[in-house]
Coordinates of C-alpha atoms in Angstrom, one line a residue:
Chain A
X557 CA 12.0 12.4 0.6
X558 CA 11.6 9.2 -0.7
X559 CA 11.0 8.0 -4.3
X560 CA 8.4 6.4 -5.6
X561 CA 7.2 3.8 -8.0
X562 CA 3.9 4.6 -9.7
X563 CA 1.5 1.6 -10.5
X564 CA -0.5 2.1 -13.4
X565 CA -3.2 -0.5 -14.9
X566 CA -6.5 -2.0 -15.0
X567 CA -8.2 -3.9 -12.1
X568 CA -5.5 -6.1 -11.4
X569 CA -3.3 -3.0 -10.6
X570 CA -6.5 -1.9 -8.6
X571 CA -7.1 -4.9 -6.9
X572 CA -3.3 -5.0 -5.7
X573 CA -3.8 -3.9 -2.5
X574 CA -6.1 -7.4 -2.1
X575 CA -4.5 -9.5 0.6
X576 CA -1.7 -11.0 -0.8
X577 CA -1.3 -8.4 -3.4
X578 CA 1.4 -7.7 -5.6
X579 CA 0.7 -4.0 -4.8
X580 CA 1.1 -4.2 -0.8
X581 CA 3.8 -6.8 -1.3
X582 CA 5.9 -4.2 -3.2
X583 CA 4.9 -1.6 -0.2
X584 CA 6.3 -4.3 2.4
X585 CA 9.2 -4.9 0.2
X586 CA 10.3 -1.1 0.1
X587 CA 8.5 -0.2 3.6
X588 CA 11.7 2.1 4.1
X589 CA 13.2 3.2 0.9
X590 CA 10.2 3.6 -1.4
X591 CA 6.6 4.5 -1.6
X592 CA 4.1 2.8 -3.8
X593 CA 1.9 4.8 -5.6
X594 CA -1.3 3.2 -6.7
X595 CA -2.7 4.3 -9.8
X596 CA -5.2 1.3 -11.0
X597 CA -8.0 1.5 -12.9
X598 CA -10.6 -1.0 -13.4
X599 CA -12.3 -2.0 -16.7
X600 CA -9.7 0.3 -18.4
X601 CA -8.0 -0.5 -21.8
X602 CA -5.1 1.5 -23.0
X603 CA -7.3 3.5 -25.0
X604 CA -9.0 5.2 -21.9
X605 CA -5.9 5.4 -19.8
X606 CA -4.5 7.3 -22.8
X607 CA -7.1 9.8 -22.2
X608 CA -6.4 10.5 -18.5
X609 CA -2.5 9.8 -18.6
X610 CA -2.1 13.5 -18.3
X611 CA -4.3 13.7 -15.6
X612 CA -3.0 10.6 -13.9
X613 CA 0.7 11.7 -14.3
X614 CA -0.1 15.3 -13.7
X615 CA 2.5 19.1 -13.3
X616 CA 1.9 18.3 -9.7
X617 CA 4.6 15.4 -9.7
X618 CA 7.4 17.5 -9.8
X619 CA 9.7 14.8 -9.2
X620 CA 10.8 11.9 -11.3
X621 CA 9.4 8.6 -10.2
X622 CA 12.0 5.9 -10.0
X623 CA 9.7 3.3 -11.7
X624 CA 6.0 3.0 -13.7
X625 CA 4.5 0.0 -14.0
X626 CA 2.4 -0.6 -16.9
X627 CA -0.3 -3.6 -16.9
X628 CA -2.7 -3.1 -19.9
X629 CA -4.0 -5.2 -22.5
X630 CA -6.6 -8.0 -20.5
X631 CA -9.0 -5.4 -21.3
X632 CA -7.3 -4.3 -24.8
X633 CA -8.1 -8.2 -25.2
X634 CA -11.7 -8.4 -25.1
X635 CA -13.4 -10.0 -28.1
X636 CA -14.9 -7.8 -30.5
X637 CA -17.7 -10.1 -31.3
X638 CA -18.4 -11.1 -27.3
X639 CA -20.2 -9.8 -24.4
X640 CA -17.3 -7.4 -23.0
X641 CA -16.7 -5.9 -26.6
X642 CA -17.1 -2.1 -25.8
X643 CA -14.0 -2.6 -23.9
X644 CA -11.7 -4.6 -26.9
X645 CA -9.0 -2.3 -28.7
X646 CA -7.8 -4.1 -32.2
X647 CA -3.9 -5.0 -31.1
X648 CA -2.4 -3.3 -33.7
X649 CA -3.8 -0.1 -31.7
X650 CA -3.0 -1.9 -28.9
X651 CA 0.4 -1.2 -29.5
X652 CA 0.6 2.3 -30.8
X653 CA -1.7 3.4 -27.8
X654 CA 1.5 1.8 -25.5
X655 CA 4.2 3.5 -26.8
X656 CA 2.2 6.4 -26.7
X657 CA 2.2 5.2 -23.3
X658 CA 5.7 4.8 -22.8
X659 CA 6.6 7.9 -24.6
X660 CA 4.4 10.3 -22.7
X661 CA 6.1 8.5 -19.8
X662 CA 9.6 8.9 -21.1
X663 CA 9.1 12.1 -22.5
X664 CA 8.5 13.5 -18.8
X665 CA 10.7 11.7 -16.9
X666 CA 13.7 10.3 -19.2
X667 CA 15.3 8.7 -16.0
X668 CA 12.4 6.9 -14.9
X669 CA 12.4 2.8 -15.7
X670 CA 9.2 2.0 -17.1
X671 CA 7.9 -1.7 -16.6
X672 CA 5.6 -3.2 -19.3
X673 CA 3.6 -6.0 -17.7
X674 CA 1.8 -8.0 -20.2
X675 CA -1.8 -9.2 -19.3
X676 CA -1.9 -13.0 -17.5
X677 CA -3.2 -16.1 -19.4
X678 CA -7.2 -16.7 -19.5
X679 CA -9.1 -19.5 -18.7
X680 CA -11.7 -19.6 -20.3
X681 CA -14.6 -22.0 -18.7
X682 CA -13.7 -19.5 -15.5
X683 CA -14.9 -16.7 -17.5
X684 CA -18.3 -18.3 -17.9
X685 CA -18.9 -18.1 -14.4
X686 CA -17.8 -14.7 -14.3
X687 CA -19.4 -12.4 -16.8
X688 CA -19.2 -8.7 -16.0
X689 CA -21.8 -8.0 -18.5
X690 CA -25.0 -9.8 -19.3
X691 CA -23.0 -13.1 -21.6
X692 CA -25.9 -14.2 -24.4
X693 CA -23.8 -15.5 -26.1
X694 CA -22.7 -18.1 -23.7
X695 CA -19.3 -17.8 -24.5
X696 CA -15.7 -16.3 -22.7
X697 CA -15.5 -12.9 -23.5
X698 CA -11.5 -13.4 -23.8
X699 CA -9.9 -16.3 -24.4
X700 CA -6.4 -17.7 -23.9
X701 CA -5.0 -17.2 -27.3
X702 CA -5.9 -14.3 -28.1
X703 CA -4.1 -12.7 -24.5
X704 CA -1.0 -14.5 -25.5
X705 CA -1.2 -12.3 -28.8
X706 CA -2.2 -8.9 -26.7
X707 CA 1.3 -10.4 -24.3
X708 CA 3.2 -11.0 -27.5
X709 CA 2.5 -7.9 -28.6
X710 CA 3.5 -5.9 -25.3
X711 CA 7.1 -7.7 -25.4
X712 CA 7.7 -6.2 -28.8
X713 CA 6.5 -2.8 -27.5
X714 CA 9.0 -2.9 -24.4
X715 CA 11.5 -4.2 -27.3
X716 CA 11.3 -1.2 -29.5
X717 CA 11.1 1.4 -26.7
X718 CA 14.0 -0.4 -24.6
X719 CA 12.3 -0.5 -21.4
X720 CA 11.9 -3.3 -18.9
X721 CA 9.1 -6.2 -19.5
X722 CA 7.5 -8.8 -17.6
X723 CA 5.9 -11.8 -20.0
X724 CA 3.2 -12.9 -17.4
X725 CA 1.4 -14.8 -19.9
X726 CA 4.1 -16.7 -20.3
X727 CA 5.3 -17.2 -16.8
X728 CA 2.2 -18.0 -15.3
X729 CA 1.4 -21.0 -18.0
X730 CA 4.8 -22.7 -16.4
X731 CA 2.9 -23.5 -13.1
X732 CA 1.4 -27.0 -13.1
X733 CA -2.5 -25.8 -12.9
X734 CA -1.8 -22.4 -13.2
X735 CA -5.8 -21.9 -14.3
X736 CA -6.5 -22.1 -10.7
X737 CA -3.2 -21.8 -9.1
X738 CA -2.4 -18.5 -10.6
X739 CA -6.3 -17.1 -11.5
X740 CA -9.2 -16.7 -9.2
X741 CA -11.9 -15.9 -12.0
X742 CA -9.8 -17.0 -14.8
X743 CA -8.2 -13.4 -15.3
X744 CA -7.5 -11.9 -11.7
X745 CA -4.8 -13.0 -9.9
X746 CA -4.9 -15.9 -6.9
X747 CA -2.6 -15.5 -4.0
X748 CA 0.3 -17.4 -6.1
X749 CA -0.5 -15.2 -9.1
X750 CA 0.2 -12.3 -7.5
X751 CA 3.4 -13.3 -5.9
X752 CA 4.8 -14.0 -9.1
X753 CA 4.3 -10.3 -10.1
X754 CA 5.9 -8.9 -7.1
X755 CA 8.5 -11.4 -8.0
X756 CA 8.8 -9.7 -11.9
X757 CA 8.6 -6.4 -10.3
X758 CA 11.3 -6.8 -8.2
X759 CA 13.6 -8.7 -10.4
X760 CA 12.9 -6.6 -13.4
X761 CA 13.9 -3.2 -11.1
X762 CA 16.9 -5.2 -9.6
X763 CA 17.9 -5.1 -13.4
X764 CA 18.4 -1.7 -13.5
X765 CA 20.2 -1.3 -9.9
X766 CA 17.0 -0.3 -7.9
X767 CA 16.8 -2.7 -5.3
X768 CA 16.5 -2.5 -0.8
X769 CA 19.8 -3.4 -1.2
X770 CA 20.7 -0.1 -3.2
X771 CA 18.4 2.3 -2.3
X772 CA 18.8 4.6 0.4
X773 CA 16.8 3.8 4.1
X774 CA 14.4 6.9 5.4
X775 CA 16.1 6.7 8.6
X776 CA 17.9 4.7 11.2
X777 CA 17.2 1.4 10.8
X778 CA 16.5 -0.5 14.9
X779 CA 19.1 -2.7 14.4
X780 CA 21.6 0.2 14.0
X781 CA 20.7 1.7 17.0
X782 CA 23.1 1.2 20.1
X783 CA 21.0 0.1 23.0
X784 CA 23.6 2.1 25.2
X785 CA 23.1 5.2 23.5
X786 CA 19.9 4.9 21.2
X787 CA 19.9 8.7 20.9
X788 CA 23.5 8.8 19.0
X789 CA 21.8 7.9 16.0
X790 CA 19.5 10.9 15.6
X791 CA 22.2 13.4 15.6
X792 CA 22.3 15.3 13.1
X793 CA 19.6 14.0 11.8
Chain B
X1496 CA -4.4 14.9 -7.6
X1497 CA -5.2 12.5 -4.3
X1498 CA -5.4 13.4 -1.1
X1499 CA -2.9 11.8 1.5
X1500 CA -3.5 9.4 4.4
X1501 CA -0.3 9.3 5.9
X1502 CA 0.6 6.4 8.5
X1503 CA 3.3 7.6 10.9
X1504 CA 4.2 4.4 13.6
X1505 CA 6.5 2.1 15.2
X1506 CA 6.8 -2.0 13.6
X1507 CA 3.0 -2.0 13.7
X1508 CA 2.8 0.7 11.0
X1509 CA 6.0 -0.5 9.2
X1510 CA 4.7 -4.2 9.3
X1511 CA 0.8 -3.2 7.9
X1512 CA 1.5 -3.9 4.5
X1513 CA 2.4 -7.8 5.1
X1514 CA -0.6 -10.5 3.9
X1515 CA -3.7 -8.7 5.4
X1516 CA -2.1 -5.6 7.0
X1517 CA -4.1 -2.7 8.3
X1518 CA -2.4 -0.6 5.5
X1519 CA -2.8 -2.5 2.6
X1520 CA -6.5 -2.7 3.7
X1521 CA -6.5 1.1 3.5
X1522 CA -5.2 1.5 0.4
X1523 CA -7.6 -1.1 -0.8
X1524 CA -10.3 0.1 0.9
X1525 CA -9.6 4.2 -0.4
X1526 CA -8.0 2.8 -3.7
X1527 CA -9.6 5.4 -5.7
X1528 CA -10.0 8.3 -3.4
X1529 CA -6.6 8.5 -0.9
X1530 CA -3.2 7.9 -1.5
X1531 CA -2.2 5.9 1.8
X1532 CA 1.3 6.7 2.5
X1533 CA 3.8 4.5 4.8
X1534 CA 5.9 6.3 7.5
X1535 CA 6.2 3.1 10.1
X1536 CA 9.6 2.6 11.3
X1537 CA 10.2 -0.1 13.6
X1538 CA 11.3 -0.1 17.3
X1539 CA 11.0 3.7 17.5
X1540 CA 9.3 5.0 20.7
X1541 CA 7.7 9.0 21.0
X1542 CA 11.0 9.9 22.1
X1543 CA 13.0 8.9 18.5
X1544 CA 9.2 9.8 16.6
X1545 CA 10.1 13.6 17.6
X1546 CA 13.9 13.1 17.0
X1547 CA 13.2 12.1 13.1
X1548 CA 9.2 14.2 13.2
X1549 CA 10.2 17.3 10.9
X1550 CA 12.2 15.1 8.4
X1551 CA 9.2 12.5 8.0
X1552 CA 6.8 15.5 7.4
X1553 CA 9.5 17.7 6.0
X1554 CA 8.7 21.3 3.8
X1555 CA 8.5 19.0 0.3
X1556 CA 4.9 17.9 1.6
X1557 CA 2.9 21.3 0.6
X1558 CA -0.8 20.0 0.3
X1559 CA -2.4 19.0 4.0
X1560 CA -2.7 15.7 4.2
X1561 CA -6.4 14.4 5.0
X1562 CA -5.3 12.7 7.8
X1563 CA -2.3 11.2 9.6
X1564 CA -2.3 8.1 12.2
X1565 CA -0.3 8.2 15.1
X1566 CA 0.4 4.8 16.4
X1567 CA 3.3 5.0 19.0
X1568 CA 3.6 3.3 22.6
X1569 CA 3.9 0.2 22.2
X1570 CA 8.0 0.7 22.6
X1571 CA 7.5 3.7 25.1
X1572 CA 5.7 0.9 27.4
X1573 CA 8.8 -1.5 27.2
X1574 CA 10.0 -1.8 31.2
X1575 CA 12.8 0.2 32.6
X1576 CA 14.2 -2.8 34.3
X1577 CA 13.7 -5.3 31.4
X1578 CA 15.6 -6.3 28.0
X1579 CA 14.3 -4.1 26.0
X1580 CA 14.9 -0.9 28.2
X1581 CA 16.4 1.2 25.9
X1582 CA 13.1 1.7 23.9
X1583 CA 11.5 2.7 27.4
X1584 CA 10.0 5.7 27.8
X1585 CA 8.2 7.1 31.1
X1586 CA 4.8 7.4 30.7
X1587 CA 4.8 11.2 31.5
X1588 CA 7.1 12.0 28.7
X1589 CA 5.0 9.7 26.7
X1590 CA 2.1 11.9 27.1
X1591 CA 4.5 15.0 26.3
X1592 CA 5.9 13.5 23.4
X1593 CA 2.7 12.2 22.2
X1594 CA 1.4 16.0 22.7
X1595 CA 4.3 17.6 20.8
X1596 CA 3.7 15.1 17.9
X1597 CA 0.0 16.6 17.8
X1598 CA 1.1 20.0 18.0
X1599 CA 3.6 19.5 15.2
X1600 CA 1.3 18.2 12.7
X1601 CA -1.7 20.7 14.0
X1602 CA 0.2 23.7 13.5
X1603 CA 1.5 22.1 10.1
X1604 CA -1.7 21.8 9.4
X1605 CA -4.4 22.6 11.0
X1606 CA -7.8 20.5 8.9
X1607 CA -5.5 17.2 8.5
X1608 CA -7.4 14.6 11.3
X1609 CA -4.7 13.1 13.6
X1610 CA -6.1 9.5 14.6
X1611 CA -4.3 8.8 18.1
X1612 CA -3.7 5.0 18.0
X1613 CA -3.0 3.4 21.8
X1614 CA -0.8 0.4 21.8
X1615 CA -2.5 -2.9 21.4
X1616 CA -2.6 -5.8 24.8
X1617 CA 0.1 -7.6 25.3
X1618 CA 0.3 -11.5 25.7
X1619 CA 3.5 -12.1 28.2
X1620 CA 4.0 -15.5 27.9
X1621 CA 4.4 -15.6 24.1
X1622 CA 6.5 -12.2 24.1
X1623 CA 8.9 -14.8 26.3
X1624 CA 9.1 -16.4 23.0
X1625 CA 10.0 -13.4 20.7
X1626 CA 12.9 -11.5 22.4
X1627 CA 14.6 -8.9 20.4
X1628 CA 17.0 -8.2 22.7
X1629 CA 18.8 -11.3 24.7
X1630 CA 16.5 -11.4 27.7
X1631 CA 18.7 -12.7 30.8
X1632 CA 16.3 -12.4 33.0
X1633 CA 13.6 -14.3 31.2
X1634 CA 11.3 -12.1 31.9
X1635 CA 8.7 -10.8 29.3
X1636 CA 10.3 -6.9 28.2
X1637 CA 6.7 -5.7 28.4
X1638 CA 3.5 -6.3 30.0
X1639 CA 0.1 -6.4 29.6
X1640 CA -1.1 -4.2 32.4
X1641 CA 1.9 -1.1 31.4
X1642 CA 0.7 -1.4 28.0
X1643 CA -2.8 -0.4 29.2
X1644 CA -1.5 2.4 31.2
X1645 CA 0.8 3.6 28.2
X1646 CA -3.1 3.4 25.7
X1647 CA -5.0 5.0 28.7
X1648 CA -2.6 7.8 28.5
X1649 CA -2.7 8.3 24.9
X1650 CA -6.6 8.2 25.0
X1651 CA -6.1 11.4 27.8
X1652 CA -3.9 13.2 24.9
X1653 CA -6.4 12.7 22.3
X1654 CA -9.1 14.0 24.3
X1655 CA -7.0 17.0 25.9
X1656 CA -6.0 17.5 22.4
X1657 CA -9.5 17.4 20.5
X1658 CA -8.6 14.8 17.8
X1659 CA -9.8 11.3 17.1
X1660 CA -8.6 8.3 19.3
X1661 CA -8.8 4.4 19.0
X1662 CA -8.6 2.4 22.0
X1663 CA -6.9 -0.6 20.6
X1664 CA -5.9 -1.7 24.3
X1665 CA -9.7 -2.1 25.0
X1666 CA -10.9 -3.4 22.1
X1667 CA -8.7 -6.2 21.4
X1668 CA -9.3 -7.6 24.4
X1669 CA -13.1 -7.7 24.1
X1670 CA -12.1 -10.7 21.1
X1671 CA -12.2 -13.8 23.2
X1672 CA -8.9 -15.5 23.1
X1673 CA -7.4 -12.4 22.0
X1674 CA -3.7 -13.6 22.8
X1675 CA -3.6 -15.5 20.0
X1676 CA -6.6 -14.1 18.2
X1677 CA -5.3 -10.7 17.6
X1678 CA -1.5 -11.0 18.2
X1679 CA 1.1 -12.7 16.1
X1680 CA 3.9 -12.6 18.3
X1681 CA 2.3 -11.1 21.7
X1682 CA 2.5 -7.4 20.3
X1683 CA 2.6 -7.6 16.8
X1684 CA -1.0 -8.0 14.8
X1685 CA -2.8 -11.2 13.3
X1686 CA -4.6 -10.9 10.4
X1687 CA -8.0 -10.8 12.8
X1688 CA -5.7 -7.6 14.8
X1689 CA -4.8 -6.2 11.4
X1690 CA -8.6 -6.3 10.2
X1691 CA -9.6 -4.3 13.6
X1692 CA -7.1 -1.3 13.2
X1693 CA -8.4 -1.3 9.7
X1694 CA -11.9 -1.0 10.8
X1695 CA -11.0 1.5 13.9
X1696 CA -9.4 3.6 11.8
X1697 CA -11.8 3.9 8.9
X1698 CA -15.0 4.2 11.5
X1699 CA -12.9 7.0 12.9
X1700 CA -12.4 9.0 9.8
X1701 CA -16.3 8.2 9.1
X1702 CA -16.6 10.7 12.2
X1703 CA -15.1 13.8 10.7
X1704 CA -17.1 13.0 7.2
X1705 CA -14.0 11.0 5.6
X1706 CA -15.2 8.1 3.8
X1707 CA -15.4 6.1 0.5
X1708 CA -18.9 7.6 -0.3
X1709 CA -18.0 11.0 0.5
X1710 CA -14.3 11.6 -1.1
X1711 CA -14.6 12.1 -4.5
X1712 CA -13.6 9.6 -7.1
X1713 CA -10.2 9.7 -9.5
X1714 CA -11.7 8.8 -13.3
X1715 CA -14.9 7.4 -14.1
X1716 CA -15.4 4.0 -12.4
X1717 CA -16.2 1.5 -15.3
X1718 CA -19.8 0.7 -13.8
X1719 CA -20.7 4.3 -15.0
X1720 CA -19.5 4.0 -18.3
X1721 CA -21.9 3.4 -21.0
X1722 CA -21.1 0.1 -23.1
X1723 CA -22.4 2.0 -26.1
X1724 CA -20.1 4.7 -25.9
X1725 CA -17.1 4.6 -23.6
X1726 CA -15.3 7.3 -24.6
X1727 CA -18.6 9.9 -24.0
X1728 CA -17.2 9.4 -20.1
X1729 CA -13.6 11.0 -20.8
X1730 CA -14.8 14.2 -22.5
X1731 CA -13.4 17.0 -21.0
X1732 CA -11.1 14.9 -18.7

């Protein structure tokens, strides 16, 4: 009955439904018009989620999604020469492995607005305090610069393919402190981090004409119904 | 691929994905076992839930859900002879209704757990402050001691009925201060009210075996993934 929008990422898709998540935020946005799949998964680079896309985005889904977010690349990002290696993919593969992404995605569904998120800025002493992995080396297993290249790099991806993008890296580093304000380890998202990706969300869908205001509402809304004769409104129905 | 938790309510279901809803906790808490679907729609009482039932759960749903949450009453309990009347209900057609919602989904499908939720206590004083309605006679639209009768009843149809209940009536009030403590608005839920449906409902579920450590898993979780050789854990996916 309703359609739905498909979240599909690393932890900080998983970790949406956190309170004050960019996830649960969406539901509440859409509470009568949409439902929010979540499809996150932790750790993952865009080299493992190309191995379970077709698993992920299965025959059962007989109907086109109206949206796909897709948040890769903080992983993708990982040093090569640091503690969280096993999980870096070299950006040049990076980017075939998302429009493999997008065309697997496109392929299926040609209707469907696809939303490339890029991965958020790092900061970098955070990380240190933070290791998911045994750190010998004693340093960040990402650092700043090289996310911007892995965010750089998703823009051009959404470029070529002509689907929507959000530049996170970018929008976050406009806050004043956005280290702490917008991080809580120095790669997840804070409170104000993760309202600025609802924000994108919903402004980058609004570009395409899906918006509350557009959308069709599962049923009569309260402040439709006439106190006098509440039942008018379920005829038919 | 998931199984289905679907949440089928009045404004308390609707409003569970705002900053530490009971919903968002779900999906959080079942992020990579349940899809937790939103059917909350706001102001409806028993009497509108069976009006709109067949098109919420309509034929497009083929796979049982796991479980559904029933969470009406709170509007059924509004007084006859107050502002809000028109959401009134009596409480024996309550207890019909609340059976024919049962009914409905057991015959639709008879595994799926139905979790009966009873409306939570009401603070009068502050609903004074919240009308929906214009509320001439300054009188609160519902009270504290009907709500208890409306959740007492609802407790009878889960136990004439055989499926699982939550007494939210009761247990809120066990919170000292609970007025304030579990109520945002009187009726509505605070974050401390939001965390206790979360926890009733998922120590209810426990009960029939549905749980985190039981439901099985979508895609390796990254803590079982060998650092030396990632991709060994997507063979054969």
């Amino acid at each position: 009955m309703r359609p739905k929008i498909y979240l599909f990422g690393d932890s900080i898709t998983e970790m949406s439904f956190e309170d004050g998540g960019w996830g649960a935020s969406l539901v509440n946005h859409f509470n009568r018009t949409v439902d929010v799949v979540l499809r996150g998964y932790s750790g993952y680079n865009t080299r493992w989620a190309l191995k379970v896309i077709e698993k992920v985005f299965d025959e059962e889904i007989v109907t086109a999604p109206l949206a796909v977010t897709v948040f890769f690349g903080a992983n993708d990002a990982c040093l090569p020469d640091r503690c969280s290696a096993f999980q870096h993919v070299p950006i040049d593969e990076y980017k075939l492995n998302l429009h493999s992404i997008v065309s697997f995605l496109k392929g299926r569904w040609p209707t469907t607005q696809i939303v490339l998120i890029s991965p958020p800025p790092i900061d970098e002493p955070t990380r240190l305090l933070y290791p998911f992995i045994e750190n010998k080396l004693g340093l960040p297993e990402r650092t700043n610069e090289t996310a911007g290249n892995y965010a750089k790099a998703s823009l051009a991806v959404a470029a070529e393919c002509g689907v929507l993008a959000v530049d996170l890296w970018t929008r976050m580093q406009q806050i004043p402190g956005w280290q702490t304000a917008c991080l809580s380890d120095g790669l997840h998202l804070s409170k104000t981090g993760n309202e600025i990706v609802f924000e994108e969300v919903v402004e980058a869908l609004k570009k395409k004409g899906l918006s509350v205001e557009t959308l069709p509402v599962d049923l009569p809304v309260i402040y439709e119904i006439d106190p006098n004769d509440p039942l008018k409104s379920f005829e038919g129905i």
